[in-house]
XYZ file of C-alpha atoms in Angstrom:
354
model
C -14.896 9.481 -11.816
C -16.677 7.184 -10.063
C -18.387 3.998 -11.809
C -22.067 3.399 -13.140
C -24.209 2.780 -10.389
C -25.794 -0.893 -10.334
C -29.420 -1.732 -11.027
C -28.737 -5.182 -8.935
C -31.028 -4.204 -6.030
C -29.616 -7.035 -3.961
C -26.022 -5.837 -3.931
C -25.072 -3.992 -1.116
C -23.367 -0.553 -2.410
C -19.853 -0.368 -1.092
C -17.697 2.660 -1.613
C -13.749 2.396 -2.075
C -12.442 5.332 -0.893
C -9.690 5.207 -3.258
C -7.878 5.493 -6.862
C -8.584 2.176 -8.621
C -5.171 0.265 -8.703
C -3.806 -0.823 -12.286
C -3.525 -2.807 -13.889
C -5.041 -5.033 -11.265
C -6.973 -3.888 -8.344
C -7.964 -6.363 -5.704
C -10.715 -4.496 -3.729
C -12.887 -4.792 -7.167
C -12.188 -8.133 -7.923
C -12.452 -9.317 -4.590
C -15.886 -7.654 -4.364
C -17.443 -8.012 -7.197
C -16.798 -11.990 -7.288
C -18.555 -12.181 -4.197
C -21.610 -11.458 -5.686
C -23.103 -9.614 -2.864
C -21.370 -5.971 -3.238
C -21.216 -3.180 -5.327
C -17.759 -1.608 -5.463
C -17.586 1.955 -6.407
C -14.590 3.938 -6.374
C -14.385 7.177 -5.174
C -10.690 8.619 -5.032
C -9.837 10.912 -2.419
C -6.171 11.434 -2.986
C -4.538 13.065 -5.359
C -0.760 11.956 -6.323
C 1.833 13.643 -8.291
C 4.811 12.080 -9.557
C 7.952 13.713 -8.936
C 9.456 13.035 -12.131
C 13.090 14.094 -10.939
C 12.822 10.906 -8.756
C 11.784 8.444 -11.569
C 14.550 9.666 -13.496
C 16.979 9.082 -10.927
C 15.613 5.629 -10.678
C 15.620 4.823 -14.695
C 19.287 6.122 -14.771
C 20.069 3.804 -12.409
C 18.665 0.958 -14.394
C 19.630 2.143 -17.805
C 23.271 2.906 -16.773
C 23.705 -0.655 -14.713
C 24.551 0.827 -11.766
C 21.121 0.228 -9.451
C 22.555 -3.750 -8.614
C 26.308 -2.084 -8.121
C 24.716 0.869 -5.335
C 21.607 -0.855 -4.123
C 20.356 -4.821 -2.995
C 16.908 -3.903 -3.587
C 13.733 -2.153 -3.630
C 11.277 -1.778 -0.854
C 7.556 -0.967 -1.944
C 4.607 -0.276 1.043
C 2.793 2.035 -1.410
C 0.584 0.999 -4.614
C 1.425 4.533 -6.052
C 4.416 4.390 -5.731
C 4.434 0.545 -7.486
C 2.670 2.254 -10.457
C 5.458 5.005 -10.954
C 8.538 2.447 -10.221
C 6.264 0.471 -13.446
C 5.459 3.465 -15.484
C 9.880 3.928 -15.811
C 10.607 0.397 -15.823
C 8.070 -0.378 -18.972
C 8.045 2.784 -20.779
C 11.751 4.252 -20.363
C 13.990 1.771 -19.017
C 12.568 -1.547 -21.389
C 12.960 -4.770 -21.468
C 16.516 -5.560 -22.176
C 18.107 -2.991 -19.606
C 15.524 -4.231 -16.711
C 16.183 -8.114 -17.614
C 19.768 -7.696 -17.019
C 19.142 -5.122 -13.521
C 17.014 -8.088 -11.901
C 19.403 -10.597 -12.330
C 21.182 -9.011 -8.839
C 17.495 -6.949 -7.059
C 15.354 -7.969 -4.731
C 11.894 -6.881 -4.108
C 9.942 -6.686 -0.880
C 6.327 -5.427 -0.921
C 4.416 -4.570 1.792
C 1.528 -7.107 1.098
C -0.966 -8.857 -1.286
C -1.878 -5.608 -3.805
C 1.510 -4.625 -3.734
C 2.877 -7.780 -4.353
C 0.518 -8.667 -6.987
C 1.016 -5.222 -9.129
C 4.953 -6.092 -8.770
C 4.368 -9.389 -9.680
C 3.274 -8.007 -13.138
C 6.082 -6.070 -13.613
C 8.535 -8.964 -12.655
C 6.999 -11.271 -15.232
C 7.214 -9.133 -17.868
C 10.524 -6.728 -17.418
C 12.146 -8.432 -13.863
C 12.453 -11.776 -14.448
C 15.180 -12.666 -12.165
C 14.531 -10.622 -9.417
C 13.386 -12.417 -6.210
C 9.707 -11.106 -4.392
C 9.132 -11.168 -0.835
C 6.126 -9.746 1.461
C 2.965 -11.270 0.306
C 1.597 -12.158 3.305
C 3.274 -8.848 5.248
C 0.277 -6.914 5.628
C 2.310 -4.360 7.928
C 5.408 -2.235 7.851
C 6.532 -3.928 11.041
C 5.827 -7.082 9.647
C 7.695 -6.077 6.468
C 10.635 -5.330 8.152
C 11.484 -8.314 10.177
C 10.605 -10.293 7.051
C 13.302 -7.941 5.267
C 15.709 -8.575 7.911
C 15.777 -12.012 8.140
C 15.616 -12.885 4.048
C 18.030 -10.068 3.562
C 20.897 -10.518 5.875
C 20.655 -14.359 4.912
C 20.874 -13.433 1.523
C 24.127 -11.427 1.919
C 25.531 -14.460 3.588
C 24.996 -16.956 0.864
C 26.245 -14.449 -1.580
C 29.502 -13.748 0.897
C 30.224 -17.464 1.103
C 29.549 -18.199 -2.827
C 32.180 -15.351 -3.080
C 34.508 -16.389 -0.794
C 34.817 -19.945 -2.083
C 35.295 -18.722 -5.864
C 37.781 -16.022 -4.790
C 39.545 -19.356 -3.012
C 38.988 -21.565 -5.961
C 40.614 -18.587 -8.573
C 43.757 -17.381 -5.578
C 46.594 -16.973 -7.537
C 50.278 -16.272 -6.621
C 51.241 -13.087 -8.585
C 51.223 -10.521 -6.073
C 49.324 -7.787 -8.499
C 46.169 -10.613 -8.972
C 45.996 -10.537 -5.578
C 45.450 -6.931 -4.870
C 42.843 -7.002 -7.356
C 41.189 -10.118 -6.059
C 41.479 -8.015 -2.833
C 39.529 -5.077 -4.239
C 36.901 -7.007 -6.054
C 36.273 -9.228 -2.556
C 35.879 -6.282 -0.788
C 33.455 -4.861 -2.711
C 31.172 -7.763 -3.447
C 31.219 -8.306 0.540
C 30.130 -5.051 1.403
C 26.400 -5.496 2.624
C 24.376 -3.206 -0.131
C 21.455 -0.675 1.053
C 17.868 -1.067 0.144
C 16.296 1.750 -1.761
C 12.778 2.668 -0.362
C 10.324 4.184 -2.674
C 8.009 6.398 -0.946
C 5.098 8.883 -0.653
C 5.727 12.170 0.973
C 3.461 11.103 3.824
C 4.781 7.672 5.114
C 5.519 5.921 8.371
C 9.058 5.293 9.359
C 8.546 2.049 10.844
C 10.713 -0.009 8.226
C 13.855 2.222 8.342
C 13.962 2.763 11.829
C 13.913 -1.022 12.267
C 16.064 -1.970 9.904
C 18.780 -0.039 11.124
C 18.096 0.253 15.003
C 20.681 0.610 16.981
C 19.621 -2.157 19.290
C 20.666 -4.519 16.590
C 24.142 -5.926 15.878
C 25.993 -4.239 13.543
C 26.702 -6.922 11.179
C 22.329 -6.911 11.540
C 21.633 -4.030 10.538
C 20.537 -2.713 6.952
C 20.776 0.492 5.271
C 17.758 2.204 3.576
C 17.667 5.008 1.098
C 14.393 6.553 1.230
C 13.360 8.630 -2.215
C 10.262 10.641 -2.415
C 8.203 9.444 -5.723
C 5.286 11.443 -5.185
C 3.160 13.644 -3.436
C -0.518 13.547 -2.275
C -3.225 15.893 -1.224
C -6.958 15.411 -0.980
C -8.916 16.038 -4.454
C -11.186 18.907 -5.054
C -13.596 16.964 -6.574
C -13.800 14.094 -4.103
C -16.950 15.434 -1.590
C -18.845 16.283 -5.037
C -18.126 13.292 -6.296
C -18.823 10.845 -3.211
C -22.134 12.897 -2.461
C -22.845 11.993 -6.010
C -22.362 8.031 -5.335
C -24.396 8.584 -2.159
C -27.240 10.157 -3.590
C -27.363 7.445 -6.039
C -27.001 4.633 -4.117
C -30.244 5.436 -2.074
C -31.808 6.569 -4.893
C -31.641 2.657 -5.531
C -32.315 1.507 -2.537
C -35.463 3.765 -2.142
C -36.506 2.276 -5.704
C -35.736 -1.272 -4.009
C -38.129 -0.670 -1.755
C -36.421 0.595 1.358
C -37.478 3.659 3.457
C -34.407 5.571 4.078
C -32.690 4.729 7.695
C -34.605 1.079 7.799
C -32.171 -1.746 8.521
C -34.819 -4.823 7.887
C -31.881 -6.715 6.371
C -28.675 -5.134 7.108
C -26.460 -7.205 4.917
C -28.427 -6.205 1.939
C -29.849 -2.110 2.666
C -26.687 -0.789 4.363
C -24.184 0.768 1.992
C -20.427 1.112 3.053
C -17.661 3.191 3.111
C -14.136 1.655 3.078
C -11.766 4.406 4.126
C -7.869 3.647 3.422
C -5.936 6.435 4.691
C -6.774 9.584 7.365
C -5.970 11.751 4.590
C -9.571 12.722 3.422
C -11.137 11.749 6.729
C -12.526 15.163 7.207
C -14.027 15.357 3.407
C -15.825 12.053 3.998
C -17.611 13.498 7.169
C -18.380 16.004 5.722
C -20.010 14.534 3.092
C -21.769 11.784 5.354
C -23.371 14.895 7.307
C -20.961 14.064 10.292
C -19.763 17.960 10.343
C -19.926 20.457 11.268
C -20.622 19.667 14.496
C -21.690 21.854 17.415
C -18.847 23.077 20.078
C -21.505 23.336 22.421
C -23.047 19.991 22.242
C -21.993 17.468 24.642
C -21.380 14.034 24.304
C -24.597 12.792 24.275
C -25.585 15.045 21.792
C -22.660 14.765 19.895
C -23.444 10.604 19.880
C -27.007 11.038 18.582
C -25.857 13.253 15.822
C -23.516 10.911 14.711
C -25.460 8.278 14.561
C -28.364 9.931 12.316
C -25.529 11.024 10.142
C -24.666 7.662 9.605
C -28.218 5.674 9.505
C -27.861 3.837 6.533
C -23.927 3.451 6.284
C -21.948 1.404 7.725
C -17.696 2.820 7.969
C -14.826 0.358 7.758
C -11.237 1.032 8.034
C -8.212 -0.556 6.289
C -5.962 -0.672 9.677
C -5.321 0.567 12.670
C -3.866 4.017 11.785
C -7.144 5.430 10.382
C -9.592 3.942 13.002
C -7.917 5.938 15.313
C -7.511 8.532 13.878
C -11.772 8.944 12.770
C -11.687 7.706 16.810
C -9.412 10.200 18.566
C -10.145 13.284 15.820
C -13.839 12.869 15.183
C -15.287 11.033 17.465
C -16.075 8.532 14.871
C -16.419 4.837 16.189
C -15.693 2.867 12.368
C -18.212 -0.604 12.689
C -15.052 -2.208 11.450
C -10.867 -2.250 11.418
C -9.645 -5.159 8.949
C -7.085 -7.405 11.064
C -5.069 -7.369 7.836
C -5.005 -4.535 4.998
C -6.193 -6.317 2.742
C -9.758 -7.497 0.372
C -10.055 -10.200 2.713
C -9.574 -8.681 5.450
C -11.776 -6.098 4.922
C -14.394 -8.418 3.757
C -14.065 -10.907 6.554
C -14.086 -8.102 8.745
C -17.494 -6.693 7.299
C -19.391 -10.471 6.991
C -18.492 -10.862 11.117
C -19.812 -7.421 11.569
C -23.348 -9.179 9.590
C -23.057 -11.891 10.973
C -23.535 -9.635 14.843
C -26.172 -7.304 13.340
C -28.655 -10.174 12.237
């Protein structure tokens, strides 16, 4: 569902093409305390849990054993945040996930992420340690991961080392066990990545690259916690918002197409992923085109199609994809996936236009 249209004519109308995040999301906060925008969401994907998954992951944390078989948790995905939650708070509890964090770390892929763990941590992960705030990227993520991680194993080998030299005994059996027990807590644990059936691979293949030293190098367990696919009901749903918002703006005043004041008549479209690319178009009056038409053509259509909307991408990934697929030139391409830097991104696009 999408929310109630505004009757603030000065607000510029921007769509979120995406589920609203709980129980924070970002984008609408960000937005709406600007005072100049209209956030509306508009989901495009649609995400199924794959429960076998979660339970794997509560077992793990009911049972003790997710601190004796993994170092961590990597996040990149809110989704898959919001399952890793729904287990922790519902199944798992309090008690069971106080006493897991005391030996987890945490690494999110950036600001939403990080903020939705943040949650959880303060309420059910107390001890565990977050890192990736400012990450913004997988690659980014990664070298973050390797550095704090493989320091982190180091401390924890030389804590180790000097209590198994403070407790050395001379019976020969203490020994063998003190042997055991160091060789365990010195092996280097893996990470477990929670993640979509769609995802890059950037953080695994990084973290485990065969260019890097052995002793570098970090295993990751990836698990599947859901799936996603494009909803039905989005194009009916984001014509909806559409037809709305220049129902508003013809109300406001404003002949449809006019751009007297750009920062306040154009609506936007935020687009977060190239899944649903296609739908959007669609819905924008971008296709079908014409196989016959040739560029020119093809440009002019385009740009009647899009006469009173402006497009803006999360990242890289889906501006070229709208670029190389559709022919689609988005006005803007945050420099970091993020509210701000999708908002920055839009007020230098103004700031151009005027």
């Amino acid at each position: 569902m999408t929310n109630p249209p505004s009757n603030a004519p000065a607000k510029t109308p921007i769509f979120l093409l995406k589920t609203k995040s709980t129980p924070h999301d970002a984008y609408e906060e960000y937005f709406s305390a600007s005072g100049s925008y209209d956030p509306t969401f508009v989901p495009v994907l649609e995400h199924k849990f794959r429960e076998a998954s979660l339970r794997r992951v509560r077992d793990l944390f009911v049972s003790g054993k997710i601190g004796e078989q993994y170092g961590g948790l990597i996040f990149t995905s809110q989704r898959a945040v919001e399952g890793f939650a729904r287990i922790i708070t519902d199944e798992v509890g309090e008690t069971a996930a106080t006493k897991a964090s005391e030996s987890l770390l945490l690494y999110s892929v950036g600001p939403a992420t990080y903020r939705s763990l943040n949650t959880l941590r303060q309420s059910h992960l107390p001890h565990c340690q977050l890192m990736g705030h400012d990450a913004g990227t997988g690659e980014i993520l990664a070298h973050i991961i390797l550095n704090h991680y493989n320091a982190n194993h180091a401390r924890r080998r030389r804590r180790r080392s000097h209590a198994d030299a403070e407790g050395k005994e001379d019976d020969d059996d203490d020994c063998n066990n003190n042997s055991t027990a160091k060789g365990t807590s010195h092996t280097k644990l893996p990470l477990l990545f929670l993640i979509g059936e769609q995802h890059r691979d950037i953080i695994p293949k990084t973290l485990m690259a065969d260019t890097l030293p052995p002793e570098k190098r970090i295993e990751v367990e990836e698990l599947i916690v859901y799936e996603t696919g494009v909803m039905e009901s989005f194009e009916d749903m984001f014509a909806a918002a559409l037809r709305d918002a220049r129902a508003r703006r013809l109300e406001g005043g404003a002949a449809d197409g006019e751009h007297t004041n750009p920062g306040k008549r154009a609506m936007w479209v935020v687009v977060f992923s190239p899944t649903g690319c296609e739908a959007m178009l669609r819905t924008l009056g971008v296709l079908p085109g014409s196989e016959e038409e040739d560029g020119e053509k093809k440009a002019r259509r385009i740009e009647r199609a899009l006469r009173d909307c402006y497009i803006a991408t999360i990242g890289p990934t889906t501006r070229d994809h709208l670029r190389e697929q559709y022919g689609v030139e988005p006005d803007v391409c945050a420099e970091i996936p993020s509210p701000q830097g999708v908002g920055e991104g839009i007020e230098k696009f103004l700031l151009g236009v005027r």
